[in-house]
PDB file of C-alpha atoms in Angstrom:
ATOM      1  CA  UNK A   1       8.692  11.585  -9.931  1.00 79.00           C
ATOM      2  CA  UNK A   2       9.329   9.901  -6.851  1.00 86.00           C
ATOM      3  CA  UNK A   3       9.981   5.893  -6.610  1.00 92.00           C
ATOM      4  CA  UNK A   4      10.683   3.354  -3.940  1.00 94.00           C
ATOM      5  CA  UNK A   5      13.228   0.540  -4.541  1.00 96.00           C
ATOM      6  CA  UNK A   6      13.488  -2.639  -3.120  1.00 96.00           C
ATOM      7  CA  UNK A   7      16.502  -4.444  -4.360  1.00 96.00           C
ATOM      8  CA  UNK A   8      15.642  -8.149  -2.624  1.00 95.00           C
ATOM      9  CA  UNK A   9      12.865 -10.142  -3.901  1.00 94.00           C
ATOM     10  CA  UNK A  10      13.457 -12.636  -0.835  1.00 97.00           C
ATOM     11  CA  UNK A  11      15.122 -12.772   2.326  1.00 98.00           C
ATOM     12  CA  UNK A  12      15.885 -15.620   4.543  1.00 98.00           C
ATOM     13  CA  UNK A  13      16.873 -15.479   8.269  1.00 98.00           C
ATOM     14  CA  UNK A  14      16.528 -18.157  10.862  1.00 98.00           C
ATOM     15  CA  UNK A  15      14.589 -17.734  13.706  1.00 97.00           C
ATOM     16  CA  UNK A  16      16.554 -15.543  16.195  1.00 97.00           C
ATOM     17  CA  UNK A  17      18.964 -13.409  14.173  1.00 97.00           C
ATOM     18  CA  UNK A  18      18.619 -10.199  13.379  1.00 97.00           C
ATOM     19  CA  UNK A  19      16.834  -9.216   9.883  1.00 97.00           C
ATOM     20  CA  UNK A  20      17.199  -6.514   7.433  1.00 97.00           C
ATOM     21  CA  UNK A  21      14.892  -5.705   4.711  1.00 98.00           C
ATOM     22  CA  UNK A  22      16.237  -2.901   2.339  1.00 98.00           C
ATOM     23  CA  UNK A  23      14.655   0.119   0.846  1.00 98.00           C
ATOM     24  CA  UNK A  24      15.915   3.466  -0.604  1.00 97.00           C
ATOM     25  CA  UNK A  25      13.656   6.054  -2.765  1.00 96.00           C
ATOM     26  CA  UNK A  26      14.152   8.838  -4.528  1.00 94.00           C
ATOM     27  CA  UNK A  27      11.756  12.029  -4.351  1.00 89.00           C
ATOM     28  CA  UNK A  28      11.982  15.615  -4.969  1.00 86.00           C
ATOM     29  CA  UNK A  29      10.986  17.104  -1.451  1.00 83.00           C
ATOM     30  CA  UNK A  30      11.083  16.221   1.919  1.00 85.00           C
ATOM     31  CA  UNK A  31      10.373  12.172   2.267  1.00 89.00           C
ATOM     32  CA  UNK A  32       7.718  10.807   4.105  1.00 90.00           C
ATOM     33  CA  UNK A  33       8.778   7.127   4.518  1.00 94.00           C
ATOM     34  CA  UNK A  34       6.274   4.156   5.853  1.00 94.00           C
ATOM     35  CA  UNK A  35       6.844   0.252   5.805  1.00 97.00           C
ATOM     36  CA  UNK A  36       3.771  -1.881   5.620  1.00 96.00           C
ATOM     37  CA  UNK A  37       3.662  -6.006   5.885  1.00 97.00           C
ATOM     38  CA  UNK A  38       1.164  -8.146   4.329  1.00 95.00           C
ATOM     39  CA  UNK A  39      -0.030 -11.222   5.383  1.00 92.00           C
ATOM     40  CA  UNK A  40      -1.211 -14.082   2.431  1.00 87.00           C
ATOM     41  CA  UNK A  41      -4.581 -13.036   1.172  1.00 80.00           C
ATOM     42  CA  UNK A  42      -5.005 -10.021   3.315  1.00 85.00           C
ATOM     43  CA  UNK A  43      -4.448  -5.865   3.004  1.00 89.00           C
ATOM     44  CA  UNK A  44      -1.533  -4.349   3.895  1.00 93.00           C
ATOM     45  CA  UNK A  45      -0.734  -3.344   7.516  1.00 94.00           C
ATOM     46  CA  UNK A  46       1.269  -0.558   8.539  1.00 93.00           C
ATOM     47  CA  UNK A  47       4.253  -0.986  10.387  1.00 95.00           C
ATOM     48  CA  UNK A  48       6.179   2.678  10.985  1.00 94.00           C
ATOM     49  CA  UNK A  49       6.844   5.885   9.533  1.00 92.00           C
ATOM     50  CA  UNK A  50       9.272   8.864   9.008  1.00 93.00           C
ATOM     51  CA  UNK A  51       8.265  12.235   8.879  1.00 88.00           C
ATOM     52  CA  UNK A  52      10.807  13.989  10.440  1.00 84.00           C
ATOM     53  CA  UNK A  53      13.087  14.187  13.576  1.00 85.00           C
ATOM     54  CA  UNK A  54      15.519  10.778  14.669  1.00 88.00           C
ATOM     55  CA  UNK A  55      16.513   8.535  12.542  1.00 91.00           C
ATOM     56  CA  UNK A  56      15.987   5.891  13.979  1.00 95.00           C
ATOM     57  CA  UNK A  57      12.158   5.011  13.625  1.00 95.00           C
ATOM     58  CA  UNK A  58      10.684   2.262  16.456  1.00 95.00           C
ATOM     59  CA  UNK A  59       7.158   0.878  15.200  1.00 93.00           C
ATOM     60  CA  UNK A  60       5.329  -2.648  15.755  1.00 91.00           C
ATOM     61  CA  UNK A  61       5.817  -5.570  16.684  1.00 92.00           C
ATOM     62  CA  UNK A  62       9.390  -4.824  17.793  1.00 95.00           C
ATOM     63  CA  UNK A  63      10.529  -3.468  13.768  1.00 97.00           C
ATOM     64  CA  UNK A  64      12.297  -0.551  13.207  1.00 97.00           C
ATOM     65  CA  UNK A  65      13.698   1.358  10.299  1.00 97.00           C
ATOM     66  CA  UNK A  66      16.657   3.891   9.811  1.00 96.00           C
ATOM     67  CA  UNK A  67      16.432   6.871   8.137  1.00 96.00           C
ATOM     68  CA  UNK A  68      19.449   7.899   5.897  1.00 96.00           C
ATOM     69  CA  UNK A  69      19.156  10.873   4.020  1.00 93.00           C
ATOM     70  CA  UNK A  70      22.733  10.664   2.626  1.00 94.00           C
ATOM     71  CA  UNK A  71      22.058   7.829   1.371  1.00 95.00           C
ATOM     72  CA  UNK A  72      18.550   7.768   0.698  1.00 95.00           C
ATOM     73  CA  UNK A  73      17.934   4.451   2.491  1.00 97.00           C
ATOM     74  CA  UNK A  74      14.816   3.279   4.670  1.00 97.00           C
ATOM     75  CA  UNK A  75      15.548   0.074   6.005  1.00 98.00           C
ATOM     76  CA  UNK A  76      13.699  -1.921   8.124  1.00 98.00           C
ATOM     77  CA  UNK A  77      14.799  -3.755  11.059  1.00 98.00           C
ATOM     78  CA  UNK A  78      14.366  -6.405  13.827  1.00 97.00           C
ATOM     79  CA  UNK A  79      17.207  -7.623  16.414  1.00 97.00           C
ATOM     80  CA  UNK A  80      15.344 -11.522  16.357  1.00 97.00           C
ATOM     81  CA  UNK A  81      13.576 -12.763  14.063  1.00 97.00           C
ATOM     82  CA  UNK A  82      10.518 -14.689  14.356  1.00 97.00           C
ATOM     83  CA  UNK A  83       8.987 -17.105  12.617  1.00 96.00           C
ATOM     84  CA  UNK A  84       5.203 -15.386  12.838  1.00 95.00           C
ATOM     85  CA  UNK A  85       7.244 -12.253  10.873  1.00 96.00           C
ATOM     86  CA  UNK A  86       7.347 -14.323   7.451  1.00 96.00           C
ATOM     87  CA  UNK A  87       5.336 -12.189   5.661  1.00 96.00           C
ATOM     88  CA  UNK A  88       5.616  -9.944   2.335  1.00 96.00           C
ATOM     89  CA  UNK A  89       7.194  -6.160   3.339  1.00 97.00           C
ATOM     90  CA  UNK A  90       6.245  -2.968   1.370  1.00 96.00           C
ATOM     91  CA  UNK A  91       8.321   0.004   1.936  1.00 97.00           C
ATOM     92  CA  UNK A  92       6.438   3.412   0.414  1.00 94.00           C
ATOM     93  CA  UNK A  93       7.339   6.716  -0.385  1.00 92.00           C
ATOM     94  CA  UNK A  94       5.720  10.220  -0.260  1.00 86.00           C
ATOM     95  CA  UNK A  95       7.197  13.990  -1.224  1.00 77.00           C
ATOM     96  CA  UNK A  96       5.972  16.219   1.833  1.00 69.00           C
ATOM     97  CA  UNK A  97       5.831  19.043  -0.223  1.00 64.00           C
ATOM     98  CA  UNK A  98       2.598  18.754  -1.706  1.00 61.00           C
ATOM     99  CA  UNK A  99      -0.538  16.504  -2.146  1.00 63.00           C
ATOM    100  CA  UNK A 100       0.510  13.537  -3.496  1.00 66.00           C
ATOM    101  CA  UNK A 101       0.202   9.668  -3.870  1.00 78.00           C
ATOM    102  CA  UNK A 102       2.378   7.222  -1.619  1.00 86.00           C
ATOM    103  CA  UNK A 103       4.219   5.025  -4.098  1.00 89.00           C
ATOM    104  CA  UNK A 104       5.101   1.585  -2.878  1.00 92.00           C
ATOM    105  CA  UNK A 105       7.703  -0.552  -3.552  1.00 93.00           C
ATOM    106  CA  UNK A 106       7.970  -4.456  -5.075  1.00 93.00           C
ATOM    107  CA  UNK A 107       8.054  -6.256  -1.834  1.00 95.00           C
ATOM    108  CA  UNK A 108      10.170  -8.350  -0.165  1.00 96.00           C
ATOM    109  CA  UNK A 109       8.908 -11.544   0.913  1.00 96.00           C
ATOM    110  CA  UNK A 110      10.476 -12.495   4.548  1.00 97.00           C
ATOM    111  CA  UNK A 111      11.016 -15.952   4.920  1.00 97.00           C
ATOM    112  CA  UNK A 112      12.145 -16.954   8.897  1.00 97.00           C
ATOM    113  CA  UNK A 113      13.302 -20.639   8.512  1.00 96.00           C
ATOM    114  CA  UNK A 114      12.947 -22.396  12.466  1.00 95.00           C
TER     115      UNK A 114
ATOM    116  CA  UNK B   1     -13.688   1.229  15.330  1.00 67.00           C
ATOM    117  CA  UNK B   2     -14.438  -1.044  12.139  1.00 78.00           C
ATOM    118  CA  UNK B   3     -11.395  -0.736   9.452  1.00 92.00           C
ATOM    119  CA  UNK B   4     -11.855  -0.468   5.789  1.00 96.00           C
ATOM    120  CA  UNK B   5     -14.626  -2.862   4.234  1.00 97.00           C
ATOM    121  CA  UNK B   6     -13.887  -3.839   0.820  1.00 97.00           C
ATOM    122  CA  UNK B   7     -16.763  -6.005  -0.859  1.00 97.00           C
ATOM    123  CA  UNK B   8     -16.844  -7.973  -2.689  1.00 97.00           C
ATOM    124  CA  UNK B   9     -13.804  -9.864  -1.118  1.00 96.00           C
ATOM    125  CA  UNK B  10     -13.523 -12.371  -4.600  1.00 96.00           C
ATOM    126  CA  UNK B  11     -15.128 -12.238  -7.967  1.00 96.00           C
ATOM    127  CA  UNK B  12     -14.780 -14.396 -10.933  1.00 97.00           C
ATOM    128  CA  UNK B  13     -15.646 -12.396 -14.781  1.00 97.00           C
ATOM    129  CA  UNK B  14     -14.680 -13.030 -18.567  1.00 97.00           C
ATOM    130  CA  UNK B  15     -13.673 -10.860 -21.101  1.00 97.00           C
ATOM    131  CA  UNK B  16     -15.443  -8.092 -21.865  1.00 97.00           C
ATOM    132  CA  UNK B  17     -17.699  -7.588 -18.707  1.00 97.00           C
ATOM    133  CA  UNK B  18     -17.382  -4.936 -15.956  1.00 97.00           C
ATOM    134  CA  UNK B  19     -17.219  -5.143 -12.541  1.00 98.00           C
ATOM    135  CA  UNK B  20     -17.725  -2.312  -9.633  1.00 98.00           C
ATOM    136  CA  UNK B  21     -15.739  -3.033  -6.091  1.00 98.00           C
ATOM    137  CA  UNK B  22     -16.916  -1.288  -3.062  1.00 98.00           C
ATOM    138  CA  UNK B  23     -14.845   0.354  -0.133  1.00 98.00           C
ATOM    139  CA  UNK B  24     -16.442   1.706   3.150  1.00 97.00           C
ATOM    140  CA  UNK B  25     -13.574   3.648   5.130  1.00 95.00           C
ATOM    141  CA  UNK B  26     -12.797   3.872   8.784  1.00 93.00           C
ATOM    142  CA  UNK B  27     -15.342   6.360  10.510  1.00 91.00           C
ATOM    143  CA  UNK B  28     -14.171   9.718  10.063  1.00 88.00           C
ATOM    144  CA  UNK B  29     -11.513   9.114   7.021  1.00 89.00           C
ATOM    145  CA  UNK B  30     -12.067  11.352   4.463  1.00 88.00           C
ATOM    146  CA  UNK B  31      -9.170  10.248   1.719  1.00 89.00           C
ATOM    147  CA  UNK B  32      -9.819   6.570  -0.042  1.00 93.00           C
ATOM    148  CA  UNK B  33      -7.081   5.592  -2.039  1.00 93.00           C
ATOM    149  CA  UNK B  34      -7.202   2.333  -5.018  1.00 96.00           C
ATOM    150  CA  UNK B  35      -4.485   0.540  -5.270  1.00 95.00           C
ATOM    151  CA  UNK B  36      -3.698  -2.662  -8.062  1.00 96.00           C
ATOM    152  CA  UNK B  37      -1.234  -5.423  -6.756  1.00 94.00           C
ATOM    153  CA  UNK B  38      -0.301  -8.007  -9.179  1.00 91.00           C
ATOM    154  CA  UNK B  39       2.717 -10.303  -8.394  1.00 83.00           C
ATOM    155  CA  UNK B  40       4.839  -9.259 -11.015  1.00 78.00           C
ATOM    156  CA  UNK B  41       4.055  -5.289 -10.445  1.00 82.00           C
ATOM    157  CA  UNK B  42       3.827  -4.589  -6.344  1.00 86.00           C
ATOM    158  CA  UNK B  43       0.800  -2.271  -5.803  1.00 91.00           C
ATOM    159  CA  UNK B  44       0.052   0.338  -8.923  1.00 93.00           C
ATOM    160  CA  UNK B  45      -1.523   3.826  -7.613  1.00 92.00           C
ATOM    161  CA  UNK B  46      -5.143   3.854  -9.432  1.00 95.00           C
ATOM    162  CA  UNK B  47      -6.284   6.940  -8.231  1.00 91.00           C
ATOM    163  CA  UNK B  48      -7.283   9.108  -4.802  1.00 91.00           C
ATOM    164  CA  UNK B  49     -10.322  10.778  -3.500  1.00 92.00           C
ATOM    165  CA  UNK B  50     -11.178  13.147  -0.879  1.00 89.00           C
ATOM    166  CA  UNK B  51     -14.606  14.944  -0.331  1.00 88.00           C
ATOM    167  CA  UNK B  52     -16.238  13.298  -3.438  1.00 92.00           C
ATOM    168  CA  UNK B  53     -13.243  14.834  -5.576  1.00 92.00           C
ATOM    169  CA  UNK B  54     -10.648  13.033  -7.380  1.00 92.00           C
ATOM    170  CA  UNK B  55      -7.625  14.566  -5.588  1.00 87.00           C
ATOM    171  CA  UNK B  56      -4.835  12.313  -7.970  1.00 85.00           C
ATOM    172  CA  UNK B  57      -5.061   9.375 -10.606  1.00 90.00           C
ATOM    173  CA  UNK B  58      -2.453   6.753 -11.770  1.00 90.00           C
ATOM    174  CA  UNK B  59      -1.329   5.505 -14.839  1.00 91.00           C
ATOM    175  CA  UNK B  60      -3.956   3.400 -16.309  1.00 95.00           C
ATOM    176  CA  UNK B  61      -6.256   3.574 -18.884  1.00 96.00           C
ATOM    177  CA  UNK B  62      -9.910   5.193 -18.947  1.00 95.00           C
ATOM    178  CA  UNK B  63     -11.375   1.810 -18.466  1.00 97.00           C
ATOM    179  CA  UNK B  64     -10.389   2.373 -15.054  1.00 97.00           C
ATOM    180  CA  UNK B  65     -13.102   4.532 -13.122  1.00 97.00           C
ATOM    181  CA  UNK B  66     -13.980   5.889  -9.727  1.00 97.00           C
ATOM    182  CA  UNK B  67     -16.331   7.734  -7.307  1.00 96.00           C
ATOM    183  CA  UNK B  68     -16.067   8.985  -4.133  1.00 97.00           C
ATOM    184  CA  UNK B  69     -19.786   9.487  -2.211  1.00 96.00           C
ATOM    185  CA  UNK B  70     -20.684  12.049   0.358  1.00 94.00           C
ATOM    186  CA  UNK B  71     -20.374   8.923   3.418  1.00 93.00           C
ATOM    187  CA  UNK B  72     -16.743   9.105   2.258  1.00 93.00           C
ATOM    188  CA  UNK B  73     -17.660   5.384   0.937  1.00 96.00           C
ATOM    189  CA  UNK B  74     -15.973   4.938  -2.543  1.00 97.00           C
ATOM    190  CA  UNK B  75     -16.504   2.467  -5.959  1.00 98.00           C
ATOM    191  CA  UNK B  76     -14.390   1.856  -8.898  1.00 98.00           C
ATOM    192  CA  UNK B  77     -15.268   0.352 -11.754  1.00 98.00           C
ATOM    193  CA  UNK B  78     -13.653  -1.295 -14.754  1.00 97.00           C
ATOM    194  CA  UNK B  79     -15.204  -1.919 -17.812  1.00 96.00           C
ATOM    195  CA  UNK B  80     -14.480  -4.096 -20.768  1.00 97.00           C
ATOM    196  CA  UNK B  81     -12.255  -6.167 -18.578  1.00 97.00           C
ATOM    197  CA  UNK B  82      -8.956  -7.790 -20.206  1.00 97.00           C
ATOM    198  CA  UNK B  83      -6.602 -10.661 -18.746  1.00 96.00           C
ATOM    199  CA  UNK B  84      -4.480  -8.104 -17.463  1.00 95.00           C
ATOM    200  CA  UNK B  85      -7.136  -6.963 -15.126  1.00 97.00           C
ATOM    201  CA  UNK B  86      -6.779  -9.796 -12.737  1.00 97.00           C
ATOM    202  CA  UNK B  87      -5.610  -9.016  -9.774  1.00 96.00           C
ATOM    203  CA  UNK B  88      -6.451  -7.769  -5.689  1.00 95.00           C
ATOM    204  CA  UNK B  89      -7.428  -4.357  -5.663  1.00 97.00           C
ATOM    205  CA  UNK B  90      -7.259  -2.852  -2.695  1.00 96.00           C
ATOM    206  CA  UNK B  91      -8.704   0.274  -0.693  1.00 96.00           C
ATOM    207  CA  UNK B  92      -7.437   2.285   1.642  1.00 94.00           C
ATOM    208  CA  UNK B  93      -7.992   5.089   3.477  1.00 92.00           C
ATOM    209  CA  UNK B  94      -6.810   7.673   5.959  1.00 87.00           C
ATOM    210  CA  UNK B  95      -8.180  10.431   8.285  1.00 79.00           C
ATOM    211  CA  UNK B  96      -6.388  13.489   5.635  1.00 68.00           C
ATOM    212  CA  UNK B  97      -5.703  14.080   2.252  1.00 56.00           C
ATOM    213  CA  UNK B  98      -2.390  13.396   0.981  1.00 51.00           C
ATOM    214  CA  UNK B  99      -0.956  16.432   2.296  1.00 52.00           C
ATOM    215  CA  UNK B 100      -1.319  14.738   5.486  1.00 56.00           C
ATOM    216  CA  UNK B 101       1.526  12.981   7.057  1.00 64.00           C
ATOM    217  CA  UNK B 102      -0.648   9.647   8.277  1.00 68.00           C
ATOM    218  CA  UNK B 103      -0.448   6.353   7.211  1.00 84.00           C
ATOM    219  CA  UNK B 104      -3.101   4.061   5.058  1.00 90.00           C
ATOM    220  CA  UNK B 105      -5.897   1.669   6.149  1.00 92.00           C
ATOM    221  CA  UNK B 106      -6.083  -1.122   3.976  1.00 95.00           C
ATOM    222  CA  UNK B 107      -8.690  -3.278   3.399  1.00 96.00           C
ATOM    223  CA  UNK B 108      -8.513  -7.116   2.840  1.00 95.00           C
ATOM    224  CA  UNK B 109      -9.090  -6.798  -1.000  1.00 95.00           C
ATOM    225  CA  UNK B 110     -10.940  -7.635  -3.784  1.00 96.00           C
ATOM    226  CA  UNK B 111      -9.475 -10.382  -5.832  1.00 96.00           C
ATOM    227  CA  UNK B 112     -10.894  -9.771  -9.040  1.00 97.00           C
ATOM    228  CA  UNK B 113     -10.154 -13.190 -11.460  1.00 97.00           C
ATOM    229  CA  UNK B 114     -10.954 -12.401 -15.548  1.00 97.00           C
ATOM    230  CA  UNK B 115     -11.490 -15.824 -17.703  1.00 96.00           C
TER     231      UNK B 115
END
């Protein structure tokens, strides 16, 4: 079974510093690795992915994510933070190998403070 | 190119009825995928379709229902609804089956609210 972990329910960062939003997951195959943000009272938007190739994934809005297989980590990324980013962040998990569901994680709700 | 339509956007039942939500995927996307997202529980996988076939299915009871029509466009339904059932449900869909290596559409939701 494959599973997506988000160990912070929150995060806080002021306006201008770097953020980090943790992830790692766990699935039999080959992971295929997205982040998604959500905005209050809308869907889900998609951010980046992994499939394969460097680990170091660039995707909107100036966010990226590293891959690290050792440790089984996707986390997402911004040098400076703004306040517009304060949102609720979904990282999701799917085995390559085969057809099967993407399986998201808790959230972590981004809070930039001005 | 319209994204996913999910209709209706809220709805308001009690105990006991059923409802039916409504998802119209991007042009050309053949996979539409139900999710559940509740506060306490992040998004819950409710089940996948591609080409009028239910391709995978969560883990949730049989009151939980789907279908998948030939315009890709796709309903669920839940009957006998409970307390538990309140929540946004929300479509999404993208251009290949899960094999496929391309990300989700989402739509804006269906916040379904059970008195």
């Amino acid at each position: 079974a494959q599973s997506v972990a988000q160990p912070e329910d929150q995060v806080n960062v002021a306006e201008g510093n770097p953020l980090t939003v943790k992830c790692t997951y766990s699935v039999s195959g080959n992971p295929y690795l997205f982040w998604y943000v959500q905005y209050p009272n809308r869907g889900l938007q998609f951010l980046l992915k992994y499939i394969t190739g460097d680990n170091l994934v660039k995707g909107s809005y100036g966010f990226e994510a590293e891959f690290n297989k050792s440790q089984t980590s996707f986390h997402l990324k911004k040098p400076s933070a703004l306040v517009s980013d304060s949102a609720l962040y979904f990282c999701a998990v799917r085995d390559g190998g085969g057809y099967q569901k993407v399986t998201f994680g808790i959230g972590t709700k981004l809070q930039v403070i001005p | 190119k319209a994204g996913v339509t999910q209709t209706p956007r809220y709805l308001i039942k009690t105990r006991g009825q059923q409802v039916t939500l409504s998802c119209s995927p991007i042009s050309g996307h053949r996979s539409v995928s139900w999710y559940q997202q509740t506060p306490g529980q992040g998004l819950q996988f409710l089940f996948e379709y591609f080409s009028e076939t239910q391709r995978n299915k969560g883990n949730f009871p049989g009151r939980f229902s789907g279908r998948q029509f030939s315009n890709s466009r796709s309903e669920m339904n839940v009957s006998t609804l409970e307390l538990g059932d309140s929540a946004l449900y929300l479509c999404a869909s993208s251009l290949t089956q899960g094999r496929g290596t391309g990300e989700l559409f989402f739509g804006e939701g269906s916040r379904l609210t059970v008195l």
